[in-house]
Each structure stands twice: as structure tokens, then as C-alpha cells.
Short mmCIF file of C-alpha atoms and ligand atoms in Angstrom, two decimals:
data_model
loop_
_atom_site.label_atom_id
_atom_site.label_comp_id
_atom_site.label_asym_id
_atom_site.label_seq_id
_atom_site.Cartn_x
_atom_site.Cartn_y
_atom_site.Cartn_z
CA UNK A 1180 5.68 -58.71 188.92
CA UNK A 1181 2.09 -60.07 189.21
CA UNK A 1182 1.08 -61.68 192.51
CA UNK A 1183 1.00 -65.48 192.77
CA UNK A 1184 -1.57 -66.38 195.41
CA UNK A 1185 -1.53 -70.14 195.82
CA UNK A 1186 -3.11 -72.91 197.86
CA UNK A 1187 -1.39 -76.23 198.47
CA UNK A 1188 -4.09 -78.88 198.74
CA UNK A 1189 -3.60 -82.48 199.73
CA UNK A 1190 -3.94 -84.99 202.54
CA UNK A 1191 -1.78 -85.00 205.69
CA UNK A 1192 1.70 -86.13 204.67
CA UNK A 1193 1.29 -85.41 200.95
CA UNK A 1194 4.38 -83.19 201.08
CA UNK A 1195 2.76 -79.74 201.30
CA UNK A 1196 5.30 -78.45 203.83
CA UNK A 1197 8.23 -80.11 202.04
CA UNK A 1198 7.31 -78.45 198.74
CA UNK A 1199 6.35 -75.11 200.30
CA UNK A 1200 9.82 -74.71 201.76
CA UNK A 1201 11.29 -75.00 198.24
CA UNK A 1202 8.70 -72.97 196.35
CA UNK A 1203 8.87 -70.01 198.70
CA UNK A 1204 12.55 -69.70 197.79
CA UNK A 1205 11.95 -70.16 194.03
CA UNK A 1206 9.18 -67.59 193.77
CA UNK A 1207 9.69 -65.28 196.78
CA UNK A 1208 6.30 -66.16 198.28
CA UNK A 1209 5.26 -65.99 201.92
CA UNK A 1210 4.75 -69.55 203.23
CA UNK A 1211 1.65 -69.50 205.43
CA UNK A 1212 1.15 -72.77 207.30
CA UNK A 1213 -1.88 -72.71 209.58
CA UNK A 1214 -0.63 -75.88 211.31
CA UNK A 1215 2.71 -74.20 212.17
CA UNK A 1216 0.92 -71.04 213.32
CA UNK A 1217 -1.35 -73.09 215.60
CA UNK A 1218 1.55 -75.15 217.01
CA UNK A 1219 3.43 -71.96 217.79
CA UNK A 1220 0.36 -70.62 219.67
CA UNK A 1221 0.18 -73.91 221.61
CA UNK A 1222 3.91 -73.73 222.47
CA UNK A 1223 3.50 -70.10 223.65
CA UNK A 1224 0.52 -71.09 225.84
CA UNK A 1225 -1.79 -68.41 224.35
CA UNK A 1226 -5.57 -68.45 224.73
CA UNK A 1227 -5.90 -69.38 221.03
CA UNK A 1228 -3.38 -72.21 221.50
CA UNK A 1229 -5.30 -73.55 224.50
CA UNK A 1230 -8.53 -73.56 222.47
CA UNK A 1231 -6.85 -75.34 219.54
CA UNK A 1232 -4.79 -77.99 221.34
CA UNK A 1233 -7.47 -80.61 222.12
CA UNK A 1234 -8.74 -80.60 218.54
CA UNK A 1235 -5.22 -80.93 217.14
CA UNK A 1236 -4.26 -83.75 219.50
CA UNK A 1237 -7.33 -85.72 218.39
CA UNK A 1238 -6.70 -85.03 214.69
CA UNK A 1239 -9.86 -82.93 214.30
CA UNK A 1240 -10.08 -79.52 212.65
CA UNK A 1241 -10.04 -76.58 215.02
CA UNK A 1242 -13.28 -74.54 214.77
CA UNK A 1243 -13.33 -71.95 211.97
CA UNK A 1244 -13.71 -69.04 214.40
CA UNK A 1245 -10.35 -69.95 216.02
CA UNK A 1246 -8.45 -69.83 212.77
CA UNK A 1247 -10.10 -67.52 210.27
CA UNK A 1248 -9.09 -64.13 211.76
CA UNK A 1249 -5.53 -65.33 212.30
CA UNK A 1250 -5.31 -66.37 208.63
CA UNK A 1251 -6.91 -63.28 207.11
CA UNK A 1252 -4.58 -61.00 209.12
CA UNK A 1253 -1.59 -63.05 208.02
CA UNK A 1254 -2.27 -62.78 204.28
CA UNK A 1255 -2.61 -59.02 204.64
CA UNK A 1256 0.86 -58.72 206.25
CA UNK A 1257 3.55 -56.88 204.27
CA UNK A 1258 5.50 -59.99 203.23
CA UNK A 1259 2.36 -61.67 201.80
CA UNK A 1260 1.20 -58.71 199.68
CA UNK A 1261 3.35 -59.81 196.72
CA UNK A 1262 1.99 -63.36 196.89
CA UNK A 1263 1.55 -66.27 199.27
CA UNK A 1264 1.54 -70.03 199.47
CA UNK A 1265 -1.17 -71.33 201.81
CA UNK A 1266 -0.37 -74.69 203.41
CA UNK A 1267 -3.24 -76.18 205.45
CA UNK A 1268 -5.88 -73.56 204.64
CA UNK A 1269 -8.67 -73.77 203.55
CA UNK A 1270 -9.77 -77.10 205.09
CA UNK A 1271 -13.50 -76.93 204.25
CA UNK A 1272 -15.85 -75.02 201.96
CA UNK A 1273 -16.70 -72.40 204.55
CA UNK A 1274 -12.98 -71.53 204.94
CA UNK A 1275 -12.64 -71.43 201.13
CA UNK A 1276 -15.55 -68.96 200.88
CA UNK A 1277 -14.03 -66.83 203.66
CA UNK A 1278 -10.71 -66.74 201.84
CA UNK A 1279 -12.35 -65.65 198.58
CA UNK A 1280 -14.22 -62.89 200.35
CA UNK A 1281 -11.10 -61.69 202.24
CA UNK A 1282 -9.09 -61.51 199.00
CA UNK A 1283 -11.95 -59.86 197.10
CA UNK A 1284 -12.16 -57.05 199.70
CA UNK A 1285 -8.59 -56.07 198.70
CA UNK A 1286 -9.04 -56.58 194.95
CA UNK A 1287 -6.97 -59.76 195.07
CA UNK A 1288 -7.71 -63.27 193.82
CA UNK A 1289 -6.33 -66.79 193.91
CA UNK A 1290 -3.97 -67.84 191.10
CA UNK A 1291 -4.23 -71.64 191.53
CA UNK A 1292 -4.92 -74.54 193.88
CA UNK A 1293 -2.10 -77.11 193.69
CA UNK A 1294 -3.34 -80.58 194.58
CA UNK A 1295 -0.68 -83.12 195.64
CA UNK A 1296 -2.19 -86.63 195.52
CA UNK A 1297 -0.85 -89.62 197.54
CA UNK A 1298 -2.68 -92.84 198.62
CA UNK A 1299 -3.53 -93.30 202.32
CA UNK A 1300 -1.20 -96.21 203.16
CA UNK A 1301 1.81 -94.30 201.85
CA UNK A 1302 0.75 -91.31 203.97
CA UNK A 1303 0.76 -93.38 207.16
CA UNK A 1304 4.35 -94.51 206.40
CA UNK A 1305 5.42 -90.94 205.74
CA UNK A 1306 3.87 -89.43 208.85
CA UNK A 1307 4.97 -92.09 211.34
CA UNK A 1308 8.57 -91.58 210.10
CA UNK A 1309 8.49 -87.78 209.92
CA UNK A 1310 10.85 -85.69 212.07
CA UNK A 1311 10.80 -81.88 212.26
CA UNK A 1312 13.29 -79.32 213.50
CA UNK A 1313 12.44 -77.99 216.95
CA UNK A 1314 13.74 -74.52 215.96
CA UNK A 1315 12.24 -74.21 212.45
CA UNK A 1316 9.30 -76.51 211.59
CA UNK A 1317 9.84 -75.91 207.85
CA UNK A 1318 12.91 -78.14 208.11
CA UNK A 1319 11.27 -81.53 207.54
CA UNK A 1320 12.90 -85.00 207.41
CA UNK A 1321 11.92 -88.65 207.21
CA UNK A 1322 13.84 -91.40 209.01
CA UNK A 1323 13.85 -93.53 205.84
CA UNK A 1324 12.96 -91.37 202.80
CA UNK A 1325 14.90 -88.21 203.71
CA UNK A 1326 17.14 -88.83 206.73
CA UNK A 1327 19.33 -86.08 208.24
CA UNK A 1328 23.11 -86.52 207.97
CA UNK A 1329 23.34 -87.06 211.75
CA UNK A 1330 20.47 -88.90 213.42
CA UNK A 1331 18.15 -86.61 215.39
CA UNK A 1332 19.92 -83.39 214.32
CA UNK A 1333 18.74 -80.80 211.74
CA UNK A 1334 21.19 -80.46 208.80
CA UNK A 1335 20.36 -76.79 208.39
CA UNK A 1336 20.73 -75.35 211.89
CA UNK A 1337 21.98 -78.17 214.15
CA UNK A 1338 18.81 -78.12 216.32
CA UNK A 1339 17.12 -81.23 217.71
CA UNK A 1340 14.60 -83.15 215.55
CA UNK A 1341 11.31 -84.14 217.14
CA UNK A 1342 8.19 -86.12 216.27
CA UNK A 1343 4.94 -84.12 216.13
CA UNK A 1344 2.34 -84.94 218.82
CA UNK A 1345 -0.26 -85.76 216.15
CA UNK A 1346 2.00 -88.16 214.22
CA UNK A 1347 0.92 -91.30 216.12
CA UNK A 1348 -0.76 -93.92 213.93
CA UNK A 1349 -4.15 -93.55 215.66
CA UNK A 1350 -4.23 -89.76 215.19
CA UNK A 1351 -2.95 -90.03 211.63
CA UNK A 1352 -5.90 -92.32 210.76
CA UNK A 1353 -8.32 -89.79 212.27
CA UNK A 1354 -6.65 -86.94 210.31
CA UNK A 1355 -7.10 -88.93 207.10
CA UNK A 1356 -10.78 -89.50 207.90
CA UNK A 1357 -11.25 -85.77 208.51
CA UNK A 1358 -9.40 -84.98 205.29
CA UNK A 1359 -11.61 -87.27 203.17
CA UNK A 1360 -14.82 -86.04 204.83
CA UNK A 1361 -14.20 -82.28 205.03
CA UNK A 1362 -11.22 -81.18 202.92
CA UNK A 1363 -11.28 -83.44 199.83
CA UNK A 1364 -14.54 -81.79 198.57
CA UNK A 1365 -12.38 -78.71 197.92
CA UNK A 1366 -10.86 -80.54 194.95
CA UNK A 1367 -14.20 -80.30 193.13
CA UNK A 1368 -14.71 -76.76 194.50
CA UNK A 1369 -11.49 -75.49 192.89
CA UNK A 1370 -12.02 -77.55 189.77
CA UNK A 1371 -15.35 -75.76 189.26
CA UNK A 1372 -13.54 -72.46 189.72
CA UNK A 1373 -11.01 -73.46 187.01
CA UNK A 1374 -8.11 -73.15 189.49
CA UNK A 1375 -7.15 -76.78 190.15
CA UNK A 1376 -3.76 -78.20 189.10
CA UNK A 1377 -2.97 -81.84 189.98
CA UNK A 1378 0.42 -83.34 190.87
CA UNK A 1379 1.52 -86.93 191.52
CA UNK A 1380 2.85 -86.79 195.08
CA UNK A 1381 4.14 -90.38 195.00
CA UNK A 1382 7.15 -89.24 192.93
CA UNK A 1383 10.39 -88.37 194.77
CA UNK A 1384 10.41 -84.88 196.38
CA UNK A 1385 12.80 -83.37 193.77
CA UNK A 1386 10.59 -84.57 190.92
CA UNK A 1387 7.40 -83.24 192.53
CA UNK A 1388 9.23 -79.96 193.04
CA UNK A 1389 10.28 -79.78 189.37
CA UNK A 1390 6.69 -80.28 188.20
CA UNK A 1391 5.34 -77.67 190.60
CA UNK A 1392 8.05 -75.17 189.70
CA UNK A 1393 7.43 -75.57 185.95
CA UNK A 1394 3.68 -75.07 186.43
CA UNK A 1395 4.17 -71.97 188.57
CA UNK A 1396 6.68 -70.48 186.16
CA UNK A 1397 4.13 -70.84 183.34
CA UNK A 1398 1.39 -69.43 185.56
CA UNK A 1399 3.50 -66.38 186.37
CA UNK A 1400 4.15 -65.78 182.66
CA UNK A 1401 0.42 -66.09 181.93
CA UNK A 1402 -0.38 -63.60 184.70
CA UNK A 1403 2.05 -61.12 183.10
CA UNK A 1404 0.27 -61.20 179.75
P1 AP5 B 196 -1.17 -79.33 209.50
O1 AP5 B 196 0.05 -78.94 210.21
O2 AP5 B 196 -1.67 -78.49 208.37
O3 AP5 B 196 -0.99 -80.85 209.09
P2 AP5 B 196 -1.49 -81.70 207.83
O4 AP5 B 196 -2.40 -81.09 206.85
O5 AP5 B 196 -2.00 -82.91 208.51
O6 AP5 B 196 -0.27 -81.85 206.97
P3 AP5 B 196 1.13 -82.28 207.42
O7 AP5 B 196 1.93 -81.11 207.89
O8 AP5 B 196 1.02 -83.43 208.38
O9 AP5 B 196 1.71 -82.90 206.05
P4 AP5 B 196 2.43 -82.25 204.78
O10 AP5 B 196 1.56 -82.46 203.59
O11 AP5 B 196 2.89 -80.85 205.05
O12 AP5 B 196 3.65 -83.25 204.65
P5 AP5 B 196 5.23 -83.02 204.88
O13 AP5 B 196 5.77 -82.13 203.81
O14 AP5 B 196 5.53 -82.67 206.30
O15 AP5 B 196 -2.40 -79.43 210.53
C1 AP5 B 196 -2.26 -80.01 211.82
C2 AP5 B 196 -3.54 -79.79 212.62
O16 AP5 B 196 -3.77 -78.37 212.83
C3 AP5 B 196 -4.84 -80.29 211.95
O17 AP5 B 196 -5.06 -81.67 212.20
C4 AP5 B 196 -5.88 -79.37 212.62
O18 AP5 B 196 -6.19 -79.82 213.92
C5 AP5 B 196 -5.16 -78.05 212.72
N1 AP5 B 196 -5.37 -77.17 211.55
C6 AP5 B 196 -4.41 -76.71 210.70
N2 AP5 B 196 -4.96 -75.90 209.77
C7 AP5 B 196 -6.29 -75.87 210.03
C8 AP5 B 196 -7.41 -75.22 209.41
N3 AP5 B 196 -7.25 -74.47 208.30
N4 AP5 B 196 -8.63 -75.39 209.95
C9 AP5 B 196 -8.81 -76.15 211.06
N5 AP5 B 196 -7.80 -76.81 211.69
C10 AP5 B 196 -6.54 -76.66 211.18
O19 AP5 B 196 5.76 -84.52 204.58
C11 AP5 B 196 5.40 -85.60 205.41
C12 AP5 B 196 6.57 -86.61 205.49
O20 AP5 B 196 6.75 -87.22 204.21
C13 AP5 B 196 7.94 -85.97 205.84
O21 AP5 B 196 8.64 -86.86 206.65
C14 AP5 B 196 8.65 -85.80 204.47
O22 AP5 B 196 10.06 -85.89 204.59
C15 AP5 B 196 8.08 -86.99 203.69
N6 AP5 B 196 7.90 -86.68 202.26
C16 AP5 B 196 7.44 -85.51 201.71
N7 AP5 B 196 7.38 -85.62 200.36
C17 AP5 B 196 7.78 -86.90 200.06
C18 AP5 B 196 7.92 -87.61 198.83
N8 AP5 B 196 7.61 -87.05 197.64
N9 AP5 B 196 8.35 -88.91 198.90
C19 AP5 B 196 8.66 -89.50 200.12
N10 AP5 B 196 8.56 -88.85 201.30
C20 AP5 B 196 8.12 -87.58 201.28
#
């Protein structure tokens, strides 16, 4: 089976994590979320976590040198050798160049960059209402759009649901500013590379998932030819 090496692009709250949880099951890909990796380092009180925390709390990007080695090691791990789904990386052109170089060193390449588009005001509504499982951050809910069966409790493992520290309205607005200034130029970057696929993220999660799944199924067939 050919590797599918994918990037999920899109603003904060576009639904990258929501869709990654589904696609990793559909296609057997490793879900690599740099945000989750950083939050786990913060929770464990590591040196890397201490360096990252202030940037994350403000809604700024952590410096490249904090994140790049962690990411390149992760995509070389055994479970990512058959393909991966990057969620939250790259965030700027320098990270995109680093990723290309890291893959090239191992004779690998990207298969596609999947761009999920949603307007800013909708993103603020989504992020202020988001709740995540304290035990597994891939279990994502929304108080209005995707509520759990029992308030405050994860449907999948019964753990407590919490609000992320950076999901306050002020920090969300800063994250959107950072996205438009530093990450959105990657849309043109991957378009130039012929890798960009666009999806309407304002559709309900199941519909977005169907579109993504159909595109990836075709991509996998094309890679086999
Ligand atoms: P990160 O964790 O990557 O956050 P983000 O990019 O801001 O993205 P989110 O996780 O907030 O949103 P999402 O698109 O995954 O949306 P979700 O599926 O949860 O980064 C956090 C911080 O870490 C950064 O600010 C930075 O400091 C640092 N960082 C991380 N990577 C870095 C890097 N590479 N370099 C430097 N710094 C880095 O959905 C959101 C909500 O909407 C949920 O409630 C969900 O239920 C709901 N929802 C989802 N889809 C739909 C839909 N179709 N309709 C209605 N509701 C929906």
C-alpha cells in the first residue's frame, strides 16, 4: 500500500482535529498534532513545555527550534512510516521547508495538503464552545454543535471534559491574527507545489468527512498506479 503523507491546513477551529480523528481510522494513518504534543509537554512540566507555555497562552507560535526536532522525530517513528496526518504543522514557510527536507532525506514526499476553510466569526463561536476530553484530547465536542450525551463527560471514555486554556475570546482573536499573518501564506505555497485540495469547512462534520474521505480514497488509488 503506498504511503499517504498528508497535511491538514486551516485556521484554529476549522475542524482539523475533528476530521483527523476520523481519517486516521479510515486510512490507518498516524495522527500527529503538534498542539497536542506541546500540551502534553506542558502538562508533564518538561523543559520544552516550559519554553512553549507562554507562547501558547498568548496565542503566538512557539519558536521553530522548540518544535521542529520534536516533529521530525515523530514522523520517523514506526507508526508514521506507512503514512501520517499532520495537524498543526507546518505553521509557516520555514517549517514547510524543514518538513520537505526531512521527508526528502528518507526518500519520502507529501501526498497532499488538505485545506479546510471557515470564516473567522464562525471560528470564534466554535472555539469558545469547544470542550475536550481530559484523558484523550482527540475526543472533541462542542456545547451546541456536537454536545456529549451527558454534560461535561466524554461519551467515549467517561472522562471529564475541559476547556482549553487558549480558548478564551481574546486569545482566539490573537490566534486568528497569527494564522492570517503566518500560516495562511502556506495555501499559496502548496498550491504552487500542486498539492493543495480545498474543502468547505462550514458544512456539518459528517459532510466534511465524506468529502475528505472521497478525495483521499482517490488519491490512494492514484498513488497505486
Ligand atoms: P493547535 O492545538 O494546533 O490549535 P489550532 O491550530 O489553533 O487548532 P485547534 O485545535 O484550535 O482547531 P481545530 O482546527 O483542530 O478544530 P477542532 O477540530 O478542535 O495549536 C495550539 C497552539 O500550539 C498554537 O497557538 C501555538 O502556540 C502552538 N503550536 C502548535 N503547533 C505549532 C507549530 N507547528 N509551530 C508553532 N507553534 C505551534 O474543532 C473546533 C470546534 O469546532 C470543536 O468544538 C468541534 O466540535 C467544532 N467543529 C468541528 N468541525 C465542525 C463543523 N464542521 N461544524 C460545526 N462545528 C464543528
